[in-house]
Coordinates of C-alpha atoms in Angstrom, one line a residue:
X144 CA -8.2 -49.9 30.6
X145 CA -4.9 -51.7 31.0
X146 CA -1.7 -50.1 29.8
X147 CA -1.0 -53.0 27.4
X148 CA -4.4 -52.4 25.8
X149 CA -3.6 -48.7 25.3
X150 CA -0.3 -49.7 23.6
X151 CA -2.2 -52.0 21.2
X152 CA -4.7 -49.3 20.4
X153 CA -2.2 -46.5 19.9
X154 CA 0.5 -48.4 17.9
X155 CA -1.3 -48.1 14.5
X156 CA -1.9 -44.4 15.2
X157 CA 1.9 -44.0 15.8
X158 CA 2.6 -45.9 12.6
X159 CA 0.2 -43.6 10.6
X160 CA 1.9 -40.5 12.0
X161 CA 5.4 -41.7 11.3
X162 CA 4.5 -42.7 7.7
X163 CA 2.7 -39.4 7.0
X164 CA 5.7 -37.4 8.3
X165 CA 8.0 -39.2 5.9
X166 CA 5.6 -38.6 3.0
X167 CA 5.0 -34.9 3.7
X168 CA 8.8 -34.4 4.2
X169 CA 9.3 -36.0 0.9
X170 CA 6.9 -33.5 -0.7
X171 CA 9.1 -30.7 0.8
X172 CA 12.2 -32.3 -0.7
X173 CA 10.6 -32.6 -4.1
X174 CA 9.5 -29.0 -4.2
X175 CA 13.0 -27.9 -3.2
X176 CA 14.6 -30.0 -5.9
X177 CA 12.2 -28.6 -8.5
X178 CA 12.3 -24.9 -7.8
X179 CA 13.7 -24.3 -4.4
X180 CA 10.5 -23.2 -2.7
X181 CA 8.1 -25.5 -0.9
X182 CA 4.6 -24.4 0.3
X183 CA 5.3 -26.6 3.4
X184 CA 7.9 -25.1 5.6
X185 CA 7.9 -27.7 8.4
X186 CA 6.2 -31.1 9.2
X187 CA 5.3 -32.0 12.7
X188 CA 3.4 -35.0 14.1
X189 CA 2.2 -36.6 17.3
X190 CA -0.1 -39.1 18.8
X191 CA -2.2 -37.8 21.7
X192 CA -1.0 -38.9 25.1
X193 CA -3.3 -41.3 27.1
X194 CA -4.2 -38.6 29.6
X195 CA -5.1 -36.2 26.7
X196 CA -7.3 -38.9 25.2
X197 CA -9.1 -39.6 28.5
X198 CA -9.6 -35.9 29.2
X199 CA -11.1 -35.3 25.7
X200 CA -13.3 -38.4 25.9
X201 CA -14.7 -37.3 29.3
X202 CA -15.2 -33.7 28.0
X203 CA -17.2 -35.0 25.0
X204 CA -19.0 -37.8 26.9
X205 CA -17.5 -40.5 24.9
X206 CA -17.3 -44.0 26.3
X207 CA -13.7 -45.4 26.5
X208 CA -14.6 -48.4 24.3
X209 CA -15.7 -46.0 21.5
X210 CA -12.7 -43.7 21.3
X211 CA -11.4 -45.3 18.1
X212 CA -14.6 -44.6 16.3
X213 CA -15.6 -41.2 17.8
X214 CA -12.2 -39.4 18.3
X215 CA -10.7 -38.3 15.1
X216 CA -7.6 -36.4 16.3
X217 CA -5.8 -39.1 18.2
X218 CA -3.2 -39.0 15.4
X219 CA -2.2 -35.5 14.3
X220 CA 0.0 -34.0 11.6
X221 CA 0.8 -30.3 11.6
X222 CA 2.0 -28.6 8.4
X223 CA 3.6 -25.2 8.9
X224 CA 3.6 -22.8 5.9
X225 CA 5.1 -19.4 5.4
X226 CA 2.2 -17.7 3.7
X227 CA -1.6 -18.0 4.1
X228 CA -2.1 -18.8 0.4
X229 CA 0.3 -21.7 0.8
X230 CA -2.3 -23.3 3.2
X231 CA -4.8 -23.7 0.5
X232 CA -2.2 -25.0 -1.9
X233 CA -1.3 -27.7 0.6
X234 CA -5.0 -28.5 1.2
X235 CA -5.3 -29.0 -2.5
X236 CA -2.3 -31.4 -2.6
X237 CA -3.9 -33.5 0.1
X238 CA -7.2 -33.7 -1.7
X239 CA -5.4 -35.0 -4.8
X240 CA -3.5 -37.8 -3.1
X241 CA -4.6 -41.4 -3.7
X242 CA -3.0 -42.8 -0.5
X243 CA -5.4 -40.9 1.9
X244 CA -9.1 -40.1 1.7
X245 CA -10.4 -36.8 2.9
X246 CA -13.3 -37.2 5.3
X247 CA -13.9 -33.6 6.3
X248 CA -12.5 -30.1 6.2
X249 CA -12.9 -27.1 8.4
X250 CA -11.6 -23.6 7.4
X251 CA -10.9 -21.7 10.6
X252 CA -9.0 -19.1 8.6
X253 CA -11.8 -17.7 6.5
X254 CA -14.1 -18.4 9.4
X255 CA -11.9 -18.0 12.5
X256 CA -13.0 -19.0 15.9
X257 CA -14.3 -16.4 18.3
X258 CA -11.2 -17.0 20.4
X259 CA -9.0 -15.8 17.5
X260 CA -7.9 -19.3 16.6
X261 CA -7.0 -19.7 12.9
X262 CA -6.0 -23.0 11.2
X263 CA -7.1 -25.2 8.3
X264 CA -8.2 -28.7 9.5
X265 CA -8.5 -31.8 7.3
X266 CA -9.5 -35.2 8.6
X267 CA -8.1 -37.9 6.4
X268 CA -8.5 -41.7 6.5
X269 CA -5.1 -43.4 6.1
X270 CA -4.5 -47.1 5.9
X271 CA -1.6 -48.8 7.7
X272 CA -0.4 -52.3 7.6
X273 CA 0.0 -54.0 11.0
X274 CA 0.7 -57.5 12.1
X275 CA -3.0 -57.8 12.7
X276 CA -3.8 -56.7 9.1
X277 CA -4.8 -53.4 7.4
X278 CA -6.2 -50.7 9.7
X279 CA -7.8 -47.4 8.6
X280 CA -6.8 -44.6 10.9
X281 CA -8.4 -41.1 11.1
X282 CA -5.7 -38.4 11.1
X283 CA -6.3 -34.8 11.8
X284 CA -4.0 -32.6 9.6
X285 CA -3.7 -29.0 10.7
X286 CA -2.3 -26.5 8.2
X287 CA -1.1 -23.1 9.6
X288 CA 1.3 -20.3 9.1
X289 CA 4.2 -19.8 11.6
X290 CA 2.2 -17.0 13.2
X291 CA -1.0 -19.0 13.5
X292 CA 0.9 -21.9 15.0
X293 CA 2.7 -19.6 17.6
X294 CA -0.6 -18.2 18.7
X295 CA -2.3 -21.6 18.9
X296 CA 0.5 -23.0 21.1
X297 CA 0.2 -20.0 23.5
X298 CA -3.6 -20.2 23.6
X299 CA -3.4 -24.0 24.3
X300 CA -1.0 -23.4 27.2
X301 CA -3.2 -20.8 28.7
X302 CA -6.3 -23.0 28.4
X303 CA -4.4 -25.7 30.2
X304 CA -3.2 -23.3 32.9
X305 CA -6.7 -21.9 33.6
X306 CA -8.5 -25.2 33.0
X307 CA -10.5 -23.7 30.1
X308 CA -11.5 -20.5 32.0
X309 CA -9.0 -17.9 30.7
X310 CA -9.5 -14.6 32.5
X311 CA -11.2 -11.9 30.4
X312 CA -8.2 -9.5 30.5
X313 CA -5.9 -12.3 29.2
X314 CA -8.4 -13.3 26.6
X315 CA -8.6 -9.7 25.4
X316 CA -4.8 -9.6 25.0
X317 CA -5.0 -12.9 23.1
X318 CA -7.6 -11.5 20.7
X319 CA -5.4 -8.4 20.2
X320 CA -2.4 -10.7 19.4
X321 CA -4.5 -12.7 16.9
X322 CA -5.5 -9.5 15.1
X323 CA -1.8 -8.4 15.0
X324 CA -0.8 -11.8 13.5
X325 CA -3.5 -11.4 10.8
X326 CA -1.9 -8.1 9.8
X327 CA 1.5 -9.8 9.8
X328 CA 0.4 -12.7 7.6
X329 CA -1.3 -10.2 5.2
X330 CA 1.9 -8.1 5.1
X331 CA 4.0 -11.1 4.4
X332 CA 1.7 -12.2 1.6
X333 CA 2.0 -8.7 0.0
X334 CA 5.7 -9.3 -0.5
X335 CA 5.3 -13.0 -1.3
X336 CA 7.3 -12.9 -4.6
X337 CA 10.2 -10.9 -3.2
X338 CA 10.6 -13.3 -0.2
X339 CA 10.5 -16.4 -2.5
X340 CA 13.0 -14.8 -4.9
X341 CA 15.3 -14.1 -2.0
X342 CA 15.0 -17.7 -0.6
X343 CA 15.5 -19.2 -4.0
X344 CA 18.6 -17.1 -4.5
X345 CA 20.0 -18.2 -1.2
X346 CA 19.3 -21.9 -2.0
X347 CA 20.8 -21.7 -5.5
X348 CA 24.0 -20.1 -4.1
X349 CA 24.2 -22.7 -1.3
X350 CA 24.0 -25.6 -3.8
X351 CA 26.7 -24.0 -6.0
X352 CA 29.0 -23.5 -3.1
X353 CA 28.4 -27.1 -2.0
X354 CA 29.3 -28.4 -5.5
X355 CA 32.5 -26.3 -5.5
X356 CA 33.6 -27.5 -2.1
X357 CA 32.9 -31.1 -3.1
X358 CA 35.0 -30.7 -6.2
X359 CA 37.9 -29.1 -4.2
X360 CA 37.8 -31.9 -1.7
X361 CA 38.0 -34.5 -4.5
X362 CA 40.9 -32.6 -6.2
X363 CA 42.9 -32.9 -2.9
X364 CA 43.3 -36.6 -3.8
X365 CA 44.7 -36.0 -7.3
X366 CA 46.0 -32.4 -7.8
X367 CA 49.2 -30.9 -6.4
X368 CA 48.9 -28.8 -3.3
X369 CA 49.9 -25.5 -5.0
X370 CA 47.1 -25.9 -7.5
X371 CA 44.6 -26.6 -4.8
X372 CA 45.7 -23.5 -2.8
X373 CA 45.3 -21.4 -5.9
X374 CA 41.8 -22.8 -6.6
X375 CA 40.8 -22.2 -3.0
X376 CA 42.1 -18.6 -3.0
X377 CA 40.2 -17.9 -6.2
X378 CA 37.0 -19.4 -4.7
X379 CA 37.2 -17.2 -1.6
X380 CA 37.8 -14.1 -3.6
X381 CA 34.7 -14.8 -5.9
X382 CA 32.6 -15.8 -2.9
X383 CA 33.3 -12.5 -1.1
X384 CA 32.1 -10.6 -4.2
X385 CA 28.8 -12.3 -3.8
X386 CA 28.2 -12.5 -7.6
X387 CA 26.3 -15.7 -8.2
X388 CA 27.0 -15.7 -12.0
X389 CA 30.8 -15.7 -11.3
X390 CA 30.3 -18.6 -8.8
X391 CA 28.4 -20.5 -11.5
X392 CA 31.3 -19.9 -14.1
X393 CA 33.9 -20.9 -11.5
X394 CA 31.9 -24.1 -10.7
X395 CA 31.8 -25.0 -14.4
X396 CA 35.5 -24.4 -14.8
X397 CA 36.1 -26.6 -11.7
X398 CA 34.0 -29.3 -13.2
X399 CA 36.2 -29.3 -16.3
X400 CA 39.4 -29.5 -14.2
X401 CA 38.0 -32.3 -12.2
X402 CA 36.9 -34.2 -15.3
X403 CA 40.4 -33.8 -16.7
X404 CA 41.9 -35.5 -13.7
X405 CA 39.3 -38.3 -13.9
X406 CA 40.2 -38.8 -17.5
X407 CA 43.9 -39.1 -16.7
X408 CA 43.1 -41.7 -14.0
X409 CA 41.4 -44.0 -16.5

């Protein structure tokens, strides 16, 4: 197949991946704005390289003129979660969306592969608008924890190195690592609430500090230098105490000061 033909075939897949990355990142942003915690930690996406497509087609005995109808993972989205339970939350979100249709699901977490591989796979059909019209693209969405993703990347690299024939002693170590990661994921889930509380606390504090610094920067334009220095010193003192309630009060006081200067200006 000519290179130009490959480009024409893969362009809609690339468009689907880019659009879905934007949409899933927006979900992350919405969750963070609502309560600080998002079940999706990271959004990744890719379109298979031409060589990977050819390799998989040959491995599965698929004719090159049928790859668009018989290969469902040319376009891929990977959603990384902190906790195993988040994976099922995210899968539920995908099922409820009206802009993509779920074609199939495979739960390799409840039923992990013999190799130790764990992940949740969803094939969705997603429509993109191209210069040639609307095209429905199959996209494989993989949902994993950070630990699952780390293991899968290592296993994939070893499969490539050994051309699918990983030595038994290496495979045994991989299985051992997979079991250790299951224990880690379970331990993380057992302190789920404490971890989320800590992350929410950090995010709330970061937002308050951002507001305070923004107000101070604006006051530089209207207040006298001595007053600004006094405000900055008070801020650093409260910040070092680490008391978020004091930071919140200071932020409210700073809002009142800033509003007073804005009123004087009008």
